[in-house]
Amino acid sequence: MFDRAARIRTGTLPALPPAGAETDPRVHVELAHLRKLEGRARTLSFLPRQPAGSALNGRHASRMRGRGLNFEELRDYLPSDDIRSIDWKVTARTGRPHVRVFTEERDRPTLIVVDQRMSMFFGSVLNMKSVTAAECAALAAFRILDQGDRIGGIVFGDETLAEIRPQRSRAALDRLLLAITRANALLRADAPKVAPVGLNDVLQAVGRIAPRNHLILVFSDFDVIDGLTQKLVNALSRQNDLILGLVTDPIADDVPEGLKLVISDGELQAEIDTGNTTVHRDLREMSRGRLAEVLDWQRRYGVPVLPLSAAEDSLTQMKRLMGLGPR
């Protein structure tokens, strides 16, 4: 499935920039910066019980199921037992009431999917979308591991993909942060043109790694989606807790008029004049149509969507969306 992308995995991604090299934190993330987010992440929560204003708390029929249950034993019914736990088939067969006893899983595997393709390398106000996705993914990873759950992820760029299998260990979290930083470092304006890894391929890989009872968070701008994307999102949400972090930039919500933009794919370049009424309308409709489609998955499939903006501090908006800050 990933014949091209699989050539580059976590252990073989290009080296990070040398220590001390100057980077703009709004354009590229450093490993040290992501690690510093650990303390701030403690204000978040990804447990089933959410504040009343949280986007994860039953909005549009979505709800966090939380950890799964393990079957523990089948035993005689006791007066203190909940009658809903009675196994009626065994009761009818034996002539005595029996109950099934379950215990909550000690931990739950979590998969954090982070988009670092060239479509994410854009920002008009504060951060590049790729930076916002990286920071939000790191905040979530720290908090989830602190809750006692297993952490892993998939980090993908235009021609790179790193898989980190979920583990309840700091080493797994460090591998995830390192994969994010390395993939982010590859983003640059003069990057050569390549056929990017498709989001559908990534979601199919998620389904292979997380068939059921996982918490899955996807941080992406959801560039290039189609009917198959919808089917994959729906399938993942049926067997898992799926949360979509939709990363956008304000210019996508309201394309300014009168701008002359020169865009390039690394080989060819073209000028876009938003002063042209037809061009401006087409750009606005294309951008808003994709955003509206992803947001509609919340209603159609009960999948929580966190609308994240590259124009705002990552933690501030995550806290607000999860009902933990001013709205």
mmCIF file of C-alpha atoms in Angstrom:
data_model
loop_
_atom_site.group_PDB
_atom_site.id
_atom_site.type_symbol
_atom_site.label_atom_id
_atom_site.label_comp_id
_atom_site.label_asym_id
_atom_site.label_seq_id
_atom_site.Cartn_x
_atom_site.Cartn_y
_atom_site.Cartn_z
ATOM 1 C CA MET A 1 0.000 0.000 0.000
ATOM 2 C CA PHE A 2 2.843 2.364 0.815
ATOM 3 C CA ASP A 3 5.464 1.122 -1.644
ATOM 4 C CA ARG A 4 6.846 4.624 -2.184
ATOM 5 C CA ALA A 5 6.292 6.107 1.246
ATOM 6 C CA ALA A 6 7.441 3.007 3.102
ATOM 7 C CA ARG A 7 10.998 3.580 1.934
ATOM 8 C CA ILE A 8 11.300 6.242 4.632
ATOM 9 C CA ARG A 9 10.321 5.236 8.166
ATOM 10 C CA THR A 10 10.892 6.748 11.574
ATOM 11 C CA GLY A 11 14.445 5.488 11.827
ATOM 12 C CA THR A 12 15.524 6.632 8.369
ATOM 13 C CA LEU A 13 13.967 10.058 7.990
ATOM 14 C CA PRO A 14 16.471 12.833 7.178
ATOM 15 C CA ALA A 15 18.374 14.181 10.159
ATOM 16 C CA LEU A 16 17.080 17.176 12.064
ATOM 17 C CA PRO A 17 18.712 20.578 11.495
ATOM 18 C CA PRO A 18 21.931 20.980 13.494
ATOM 19 C CA ALA A 19 21.557 22.120 17.104
ATOM 20 C CA GLY A 20 21.661 25.881 17.360
ATOM 21 C CA ALA A 21 20.404 26.448 13.812
ATOM 22 C CA GLU A 22 17.935 29.326 13.779
ATOM 23 C CA THR A 23 14.370 28.407 12.879
ATOM 24 C CA ASP A 24 11.174 30.406 13.042
ATOM 25 C CA PRO A 25 8.852 28.482 15.427
ATOM 26 C CA ARG A 26 5.872 29.695 13.403
ATOM 27 C CA VAL A 27 7.264 27.989 10.294
ATOM 28 C CA HIS A 28 9.044 24.901 11.615
ATOM 29 C CA VAL A 29 8.802 23.063 14.931
ATOM 30 C CA GLU A 30 11.777 21.868 16.943
ATOM 31 C CA LEU A 31 11.828 18.751 19.104
ATOM 32 C CA ALA A 32 12.699 20.825 22.192
ATOM 33 C CA HIS A 33 9.674 23.051 21.597
ATOM 34 C CA LEU A 34 7.269 20.096 21.358
ATOM 35 C CA ARG A 35 8.713 18.596 24.547
ATOM 36 C CA LYS A 36 8.128 21.874 26.401
ATOM 37 C CA LEU A 37 4.400 21.517 25.770
ATOM 38 C CA GLU A 38 4.155 18.669 28.297
ATOM 39 C CA GLY A 39 3.360 20.838 31.303
ATOM 40 C CA ARG A 40 0.718 22.847 29.437
ATOM 41 C CA ALA A 41 -0.978 19.678 28.196
ATOM 42 C CA ARG A 42 -2.121 18.737 31.723
ATOM 43 C CA THR A 43 -5.039 21.149 31.409
ATOM 44 C CA LEU A 44 -6.635 18.975 28.681
ATOM 45 C CA SER A 45 -8.655 15.768 29.008
ATOM 46 C CA PHE A 46 -9.518 13.003 26.561
ATOM 47 C CA LEU A 47 -11.463 10.898 29.041
ATOM 48 C CA PRO A 48 -15.138 10.025 28.379
ATOM 49 C CA ARG A 49 -16.419 12.500 30.986
ATOM 50 C CA GLN A 50 -16.135 15.895 29.284
ATOM 51 C CA PRO A 51 -17.173 19.404 30.375
ATOM 52 C CA ALA A 52 -20.629 20.495 29.236
ATOM 53 C CA GLY A 53 -19.208 22.798 26.573
ATOM 54 C CA SER A 54 -16.774 20.270 25.090
ATOM 55 C CA ALA A 55 -17.036 19.399 21.400
ATOM 56 C CA LEU A 56 -16.420 15.795 22.497
ATOM 57 C CA ASN A 57 -19.430 15.682 24.788
ATOM 58 C CA GLY A 58 -22.366 14.443 22.748
ATOM 59 C CA ARG A 59 -22.312 17.190 20.130
ATOM 60 C CA HIS A 60 -24.321 16.083 17.070
ATOM 61 C CA ALA A 61 -24.754 12.607 18.606
ATOM 62 C CA SER A 62 -21.010 12.096 19.072
ATOM 63 C CA ARG A 63 -19.758 10.764 22.377
ATOM 64 C CA MET A 64 -16.495 9.420 23.721
ATOM 65 C CA ARG A 65 -16.948 5.762 24.568
ATOM 66 C CA GLY A 66 -13.725 5.497 26.536
ATOM 67 C CA ARG A 67 -11.875 2.311 27.379
ATOM 68 C CA GLY A 68 -13.363 -1.033 26.452
ATOM 69 C CA LEU A 69 -14.448 -3.839 28.776
ATOM 70 C CA ASN A 70 -12.834 -7.217 29.359
ATOM 71 C CA PHE A 71 -14.979 -10.234 30.260
ATOM 72 C CA GLU A 72 -13.984 -11.335 33.747
ATOM 73 C CA GLU A 73 -16.325 -14.157 34.826
ATOM 74 C CA LEU A 74 -19.810 -15.678 34.778
ATOM 75 C CA ARG A 75 -21.225 -16.166 38.289
ATOM 76 C CA ASP A 76 -24.424 -16.508 40.311
ATOM 77 C CA TYR A 77 -26.550 -13.405 40.667
ATOM 78 C CA LEU A 78 -26.251 -11.500 43.956
ATOM 79 C CA PRO A 79 -28.879 -9.085 45.357
ATOM 80 C CA SER A 80 -26.468 -6.157 44.884
ATOM 81 C CA ASP A 81 -25.931 -6.873 41.156
ATOM 82 C CA ASP A 82 -27.416 -4.756 38.387
ATOM 83 C CA ILE A 83 -30.201 -6.746 36.734
ATOM 84 C CA ARG A 84 -28.977 -5.430 33.364
ATOM 85 C CA SER A 85 -25.914 -7.654 33.713
ATOM 86 C CA ILE A 86 -27.968 -10.861 33.925
ATOM 87 C CA ASP A 87 -27.143 -13.407 31.224
ATOM 88 C CA TRP A 88 -30.614 -14.635 30.370
ATOM 89 C CA LYS A 89 -29.472 -17.533 28.203
ATOM 90 C CA VAL A 90 -27.355 -19.059 30.977
ATOM 91 C CA THR A 91 -30.104 -18.284 33.501
ATOM 92 C CA ALA A 92 -32.685 -20.169 31.401
ATOM 93 C CA ARG A 93 -30.318 -23.107 30.860
ATOM 94 C CA THR A 94 -29.324 -23.554 34.509
ATOM 95 C CA GLY A 95 -32.529 -22.459 36.190
ATOM 96 C CA ARG A 96 -30.556 -20.010 38.402
ATOM 97 C CA PRO A 97 -29.878 -16.311 37.634
ATOM 98 C CA HIS A 98 -26.325 -15.677 36.421
ATOM 99 C CA VAL A 99 -24.535 -12.416 35.628
ATOM 100 C CA ARG A 100 -21.637 -11.584 33.352
ATOM 101 C CA VAL A 101 -18.911 -9.577 35.086
ATOM 102 C CA PHE A 102 -16.716 -7.175 33.105
ATOM 103 C CA THR A 103 -13.770 -5.036 34.128
ATOM 104 C CA GLU A 104 -12.580 -1.873 32.413
ATOM 105 C CA GLU A 105 -9.449 -2.252 30.313
ATOM 106 C CA ARG A 106 -6.390 -0.981 32.145
ATOM 107 C CA ASP A 107 -5.415 1.189 29.225
ATOM 108 C CA ARG A 108 -6.564 1.973 25.720
ATOM 109 C CA PRO A 109 -4.428 2.294 22.588
ATOM 110 C CA THR A 110 -4.403 5.713 20.966
ATOM 111 C CA LEU A 111 -3.304 6.546 17.437
ATOM 112 C CA ILE A 112 -2.471 10.163 16.577
ATOM 113 C CA VAL A 113 -2.371 10.871 12.844
ATOM 114 C CA VAL A 114 -0.429 14.004 11.838
ATOM 115 C CA ASP A 115 -0.511 15.509 8.335
ATOM 116 C CA GLN A 116 2.741 17.189 7.277
ATOM 117 C CA ARG A 117 2.168 17.390 3.517
ATOM 118 C CA MET A 118 2.953 20.513 1.485
ATOM 119 C CA SER A 119 -0.718 21.558 1.606
ATOM 120 C CA MET A 120 -0.132 22.112 5.337
ATOM 121 C CA PHE A 121 2.853 24.406 4.693
ATOM 122 C CA PHE A 122 0.805 27.585 4.623
ATOM 123 C CA GLY A 123 -0.074 30.318 7.099
ATOM 124 C CA SER A 124 -1.247 33.908 6.715
ATOM 125 C CA VAL A 125 -1.487 35.159 10.317
ATOM 126 C CA LEU A 126 0.380 33.247 13.051
ATOM 127 C CA ASN A 127 1.522 29.678 12.322
ATOM 128 C CA MET A 128 1.843 27.413 9.364
ATOM 129 C CA LYS A 129 -0.967 24.851 9.436
ATOM 130 C CA SER A 130 1.747 22.192 9.749
ATOM 131 C CA VAL A 131 2.977 23.811 12.987
ATOM 132 C CA THR A 132 -0.520 23.981 14.480
ATOM 133 C CA ALA A 133 -1.079 20.297 13.644
ATOM 134 C CA ALA A 134 2.277 19.360 15.200
ATOM 135 C CA GLU A 135 1.632 21.311 18.407
ATOM 136 C CA CYS A 136 -1.916 20.006 18.854
ATOM 137 C CA ALA A 137 -0.733 16.437 18.259
ATOM 138 C CA ALA A 138 2.032 16.833 20.853
ATOM 139 C CA LEU A 139 -0.380 18.310 23.424
ATOM 140 C CA ALA A 140 -2.771 15.405 22.910
ATOM 141 C CA ALA A 141 0.010 12.815 23.096
ATOM 142 C CA PHE A 142 1.363 14.101 26.411
ATOM 143 C CA ARG A 143 -2.077 14.210 28.011
ATOM 144 C CA ILE A 144 -3.162 10.797 26.772
ATOM 145 C CA LEU A 145 0.000 9.083 28.021
ATOM 146 C CA ASP A 146 -0.418 10.882 31.352
ATOM 147 C CA GLN A 147 -3.943 9.408 31.563
ATOM 148 C CA GLY A 148 -2.377 5.943 31.457
ATOM 149 C CA ASP A 149 -3.265 5.024 27.883
ATOM 150 C CA ARG A 150 -1.007 3.681 25.169
ATOM 151 C CA ILE A 151 0.259 6.182 22.610
ATOM 152 C CA GLY A 152 1.278 5.717 18.992
ATOM 153 C CA GLY A 153 0.725 7.389 15.673
ATOM 154 C CA ILE A 154 1.160 7.845 11.958
ATOM 155 C CA VAL A 155 3.052 10.884 10.671
ATOM 156 C CA PHE A 156 2.954 11.443 6.926
ATOM 157 C CA GLY A 157 4.276 13.957 4.441
ATOM 158 C CA ASP A 158 4.254 14.085 0.665
ATOM 159 C CA GLU A 159 6.537 11.069 0.339
ATOM 160 C CA THR A 160 7.238 10.009 3.902
ATOM 161 C CA LEU A 161 5.299 7.939 6.366
ATOM 162 C CA ALA A 162 6.257 6.862 9.872
ATOM 163 C CA GLU A 163 4.255 4.381 11.959
ATOM 164 C CA ILE A 164 4.626 4.190 15.730
ATOM 165 C CA ARG A 165 2.726 1.302 17.289
ATOM 166 C CA PRO A 166 0.796 2.263 20.445
ATOM 167 C CA GLN A 167 2.693 1.587 23.686
ATOM 168 C CA ARG A 168 2.331 2.853 27.228
ATOM 169 C CA SER A 169 5.853 4.239 27.365
ATOM 170 C CA ARG A 170 7.684 7.530 27.150
ATOM 171 C CA ALA A 171 9.850 6.014 24.413
ATOM 172 C CA ALA A 172 6.838 5.641 22.110
ATOM 173 C CA LEU A 173 5.846 9.260 22.721
ATOM 174 C CA ASP A 174 9.395 10.421 21.975
ATOM 175 C CA ARG A 175 9.388 8.446 18.720
ATOM 176 C CA LEU A 176 6.145 10.160 17.735
ATOM 177 C CA LEU A 177 7.511 13.644 18.495
ATOM 178 C CA LEU A 178 10.716 12.871 16.609
ATOM 179 C CA ALA A 179 8.756 11.658 13.565
ATOM 180 C CA ILE A 180 6.668 14.853 13.608
ATOM 181 C CA THR A 181 9.745 17.069 13.845
ATOM 182 C CA ARG A 182 11.558 15.271 11.043
ATOM 183 C CA ALA A 183 8.582 15.322 8.700
ATOM 184 C CA ASN A 184 8.030 19.007 9.469
ATOM 185 C CA ALA A 185 11.669 19.819 8.714
ATOM 186 C CA LEU A 186 11.199 18.561 5.139
ATOM 187 C CA LEU A 187 8.630 21.257 4.362
ATOM 188 C CA ARG A 188 10.106 24.143 2.408
ATOM 189 C CA ALA A 189 9.018 26.471 -0.372
ATOM 190 C CA ASP A 190 11.451 25.011 -2.911
ATOM 191 C CA ALA A 191 10.622 21.361 -2.191
ATOM 192 C CA PRO A 192 10.531 19.291 -5.409
ATOM 193 C CA LYS A 193 7.170 18.321 -6.823
ATOM 194 C CA VAL A 194 6.059 14.786 -5.906
ATOM 195 C CA ALA A 195 2.788 12.879 -5.907
ATOM 196 C CA PRO A 196 1.785 13.166 -2.227
ATOM 197 C CA VAL A 197 0.720 10.302 -0.009
ATOM 198 C CA GLY A 198 -3.059 10.212 -0.212
ATOM 199 C CA LEU A 199 -5.188 10.717 2.886
ATOM 200 C CA ASN A 200 -7.260 7.676 1.893
ATOM 201 C CA ASP A 201 -4.140 5.485 1.965
ATOM 202 C CA VAL A 202 -3.317 6.807 5.436
ATOM 203 C CA LEU A 203 -6.843 6.168 6.740
ATOM 204 C CA GLN A 204 -6.705 2.622 5.377
ATOM 205 C CA ALA A 205 -3.458 2.108 7.295
ATOM 206 C CA VAL A 206 -5.166 3.470 10.418
ATOM 207 C CA GLY A 207 -7.905 0.870 9.982
ATOM 208 C CA ARG A 208 -5.290 -1.861 9.779
ATOM 209 C CA ILE A 209 -3.476 -0.738 12.946
ATOM 210 C CA ALA A 210 -6.605 0.247 14.894
ATOM 211 C CA PRO A 211 -9.401 -2.178 13.949
ATOM 212 C CA ARG A 212 -11.459 -1.452 17.093
ATOM 213 C CA ASN A 213 -11.521 0.107 20.572
ATOM 214 C CA HIS A 214 -8.869 2.732 19.825
ATOM 215 C CA LEU A 215 -8.889 6.464 20.343
ATOM 216 C CA ILE A 216 -7.913 7.976 16.978
ATOM 217 C CA LEU A 217 -7.080 11.651 16.481
ATOM 218 C CA VAL A 218 -6.425 13.011 12.992
ATOM 219 C CA PHE A 219 -4.831 16.461 12.615
ATOM 220 C CA SER A 220 -5.019 17.526 8.967
ATOM 221 C CA ASP A 221 -6.413 20.084 6.537
ATOM 222 C CA PHE A 222 -8.130 17.154 4.774
ATOM 223 C CA ASP A 223 -6.818 18.224 1.401
ATOM 224 C CA VAL A 224 -8.117 16.040 -1.463
ATOM 225 C CA ILE A 225 -11.063 14.095 -0.047
ATOM 226 C CA ASP A 226 -13.723 12.117 -1.875
ATOM 227 C CA GLY A 227 -16.446 9.542 -1.363
ATOM 228 C CA LEU A 228 -13.941 6.932 -0.240
ATOM 229 C CA THR A 229 -12.680 9.300 2.459
ATOM 230 C CA GLN A 230 -16.198 9.521 3.855
ATOM 231 C CA LYS A 231 -16.577 5.745 3.878
ATOM 232 C CA LEU A 232 -13.253 5.289 5.668
ATOM 233 C CA VAL A 233 -14.110 7.936 8.278
ATOM 234 C CA ASN A 234 -17.503 6.328 8.871
ATOM 235 C CA ALA A 235 -15.970 2.838 9.197
ATOM 236 C CA LEU A 236 -13.311 4.011 11.662
ATOM 237 C CA SER A 237 -15.885 5.836 13.787
ATOM 238 C CA ARG A 238 -18.089 2.755 14.118
ATOM 239 C CA GLN A 239 -15.410 0.708 15.888
ATOM 240 C CA ASN A 240 -13.346 3.437 17.576
ATOM 241 C CA ASP A 241 -13.486 6.861 19.189
ATOM 242 C CA LEU A 242 -12.526 9.073 16.238
ATOM 243 C CA ILE A 243 -11.738 12.790 16.598
ATOM 244 C CA LEU A 244 -10.920 14.984 13.606
ATOM 245 C CA GLY A 245 -8.755 18.064 14.089
ATOM 246 C CA LEU A 246 -9.569 20.170 11.022
ATOM 247 C CA VAL A 247 -6.678 22.625 10.615
ATOM 248 C CA THR A 248 -7.456 25.731 8.568
ATOM 249 C CA ASP A 249 -6.106 29.213 7.907
ATOM 250 C CA PRO A 250 -8.292 32.364 7.956
ATOM 251 C CA ILE A 251 -7.546 33.075 4.324
ATOM 252 C CA ALA A 252 -9.424 29.863 3.483
ATOM 253 C CA ASP A 253 -12.568 31.148 5.199
ATOM 254 C CA ASP A 254 -12.554 34.475 3.396
ATOM 255 C CA VAL A 255 -10.223 34.735 0.408
ATOM 256 C CA PRO A 256 -9.270 38.443 0.188
ATOM 257 C CA GLU A 257 -10.093 40.282 -3.008
ATOM 258 C CA GLY A 258 -7.478 42.189 -4.968
ATOM 259 C CA LEU A 259 -4.538 39.904 -4.172
ATOM 260 C CA LYS A 260 -2.049 38.803 -6.786
ATOM 261 C CA LEU A 261 -0.484 35.548 -5.654
ATOM 262 C CA VAL A 262 2.319 33.629 -7.337
ATOM 263 C CA ILE A 263 2.119 29.916 -6.552
ATOM 264 C CA SER A 264 4.558 27.188 -7.526
ATOM 265 C CA ASP A 265 4.785 23.411 -7.373
ATOM 266 C CA GLY A 266 8.594 23.531 -7.424
ATOM 267 C CA GLU A 267 8.786 23.370 -11.219
ATOM 268 C CA LEU A 268 5.991 25.480 -12.668
ATOM 269 C CA GLN A 269 4.487 28.667 -11.329
ATOM 270 C CA ALA A 270 1.305 30.591 -11.945
ATOM 271 C CA GLU A 271 -0.199 33.904 -10.923
ATOM 272 C CA ILE A 272 -3.616 34.035 -9.297
ATOM 273 C CA ASP A 273 -5.441 37.363 -9.284
ATOM 274 C CA THR A 274 -8.256 37.377 -6.705
ATOM 275 C CA GLY A 275 -9.313 40.738 -8.090
ATOM 276 C CA ASN A 276 -10.876 38.714 -10.873
ATOM 277 C CA THR A 277 -14.454 38.079 -9.749
ATOM 278 C CA THR A 278 -14.646 34.595 -11.255
ATOM 279 C CA VAL A 279 -11.284 33.489 -9.827
ATOM 280 C CA HIS A 280 -12.181 34.860 -6.380
ATOM 281 C CA ARG A 281 -15.557 33.094 -6.385
ATOM 282 C CA ASP A 282 -14.095 29.765 -7.508
ATOM 283 C CA LEU A 283 -11.352 29.836 -4.866
ATOM 284 C CA ARG A 284 -13.813 30.728 -2.108
ATOM 285 C CA GLU A 285 -16.318 28.049 -3.098
ATOM 286 C CA MET A 286 -13.628 25.361 -3.388
ATOM 287 C CA SER A 287 -12.198 26.141 0.043
ATOM 288 C CA ARG A 288 -15.512 26.547 1.848
ATOM 289 C CA GLY A 289 -16.933 23.443 0.167
ATOM 290 C CA ARG A 290 -14.176 21.206 1.546
ATOM 291 C CA LEU A 291 -14.469 22.679 5.044
ATOM 292 C CA ALA A 292 -18.250 22.326 5.029
ATOM 293 C CA GLU A 293 -17.986 18.701 3.917
ATOM 294 C CA VAL A 294 -15.654 17.728 6.778
ATOM 295 C CA LEU A 295 -17.769 19.622 9.316
ATOM 296 C CA ASP A 296 -20.857 17.811 8.003
ATOM 297 C CA TRP A 297 -19.306 14.447 8.975
ATOM 298 C CA GLN A 298 -20.055 15.526 12.539
ATOM 299 C CA ARG A 299 -23.769 15.435 11.784
ATOM 300 C CA ARG A 300 -23.781 12.444 9.432
ATOM 301 C CA TYR A 301 -21.477 10.066 11.289
ATOM 302 C CA GLY A 302 -21.356 11.459 14.834
ATOM 303 C CA VAL A 303 -17.631 12.191 14.501
ATOM 304 C CA PRO A 304 -16.424 15.109 16.679
ATOM 305 C CA VAL A 305 -14.670 17.757 14.570
ATOM 306 C CA LEU A 306 -12.354 20.249 16.262
ATOM 307 C CA PRO A 307 -11.998 23.299 13.959
ATOM 308 C CA LEU A 308 -8.425 24.408 14.591
ATOM 309 C CA SER A 309 -7.031 27.662 13.214
ATOM 310 C CA ALA A 310 -3.402 28.342 12.340
ATOM 311 C CA ALA A 311 -4.110 31.934 13.400
ATOM 312 C CA GLU A 312 -4.531 31.100 17.115
ATOM 313 C CA ASP A 313 -2.401 29.638 19.895
ATOM 314 C CA SER A 314 -2.759 25.853 19.793
ATOM 315 C CA LEU A 315 -3.428 25.191 23.485
ATOM 316 C CA THR A 316 -5.815 28.127 23.880
ATOM 317 C CA GLN A 317 -8.133 26.933 21.145
ATOM 318 C CA MET A 318 -7.961 23.279 22.176
ATOM 319 C CA LYS A 319 -8.996 24.232 25.714
ATOM 320 C CA ARG A 320 -11.872 26.327 24.385
ATOM 321 C CA LEU A 321 -13.094 23.586 22.045
ATOM 322 C CA MET A 322 -12.993 21.105 24.927
ATOM 323 C CA GLY A 323 -15.002 23.360 27.221
ATOM 324 C CA LEU A 324 -12.011 24.281 29.403
ATOM 325 C CA GLY A 325 -11.620 27.939 28.522
ATOM 326 C CA PRO A 326 -13.560 31.074 27.532
ATOM 327 C CA ARG A 327 -15.686 30.598 24.448
#
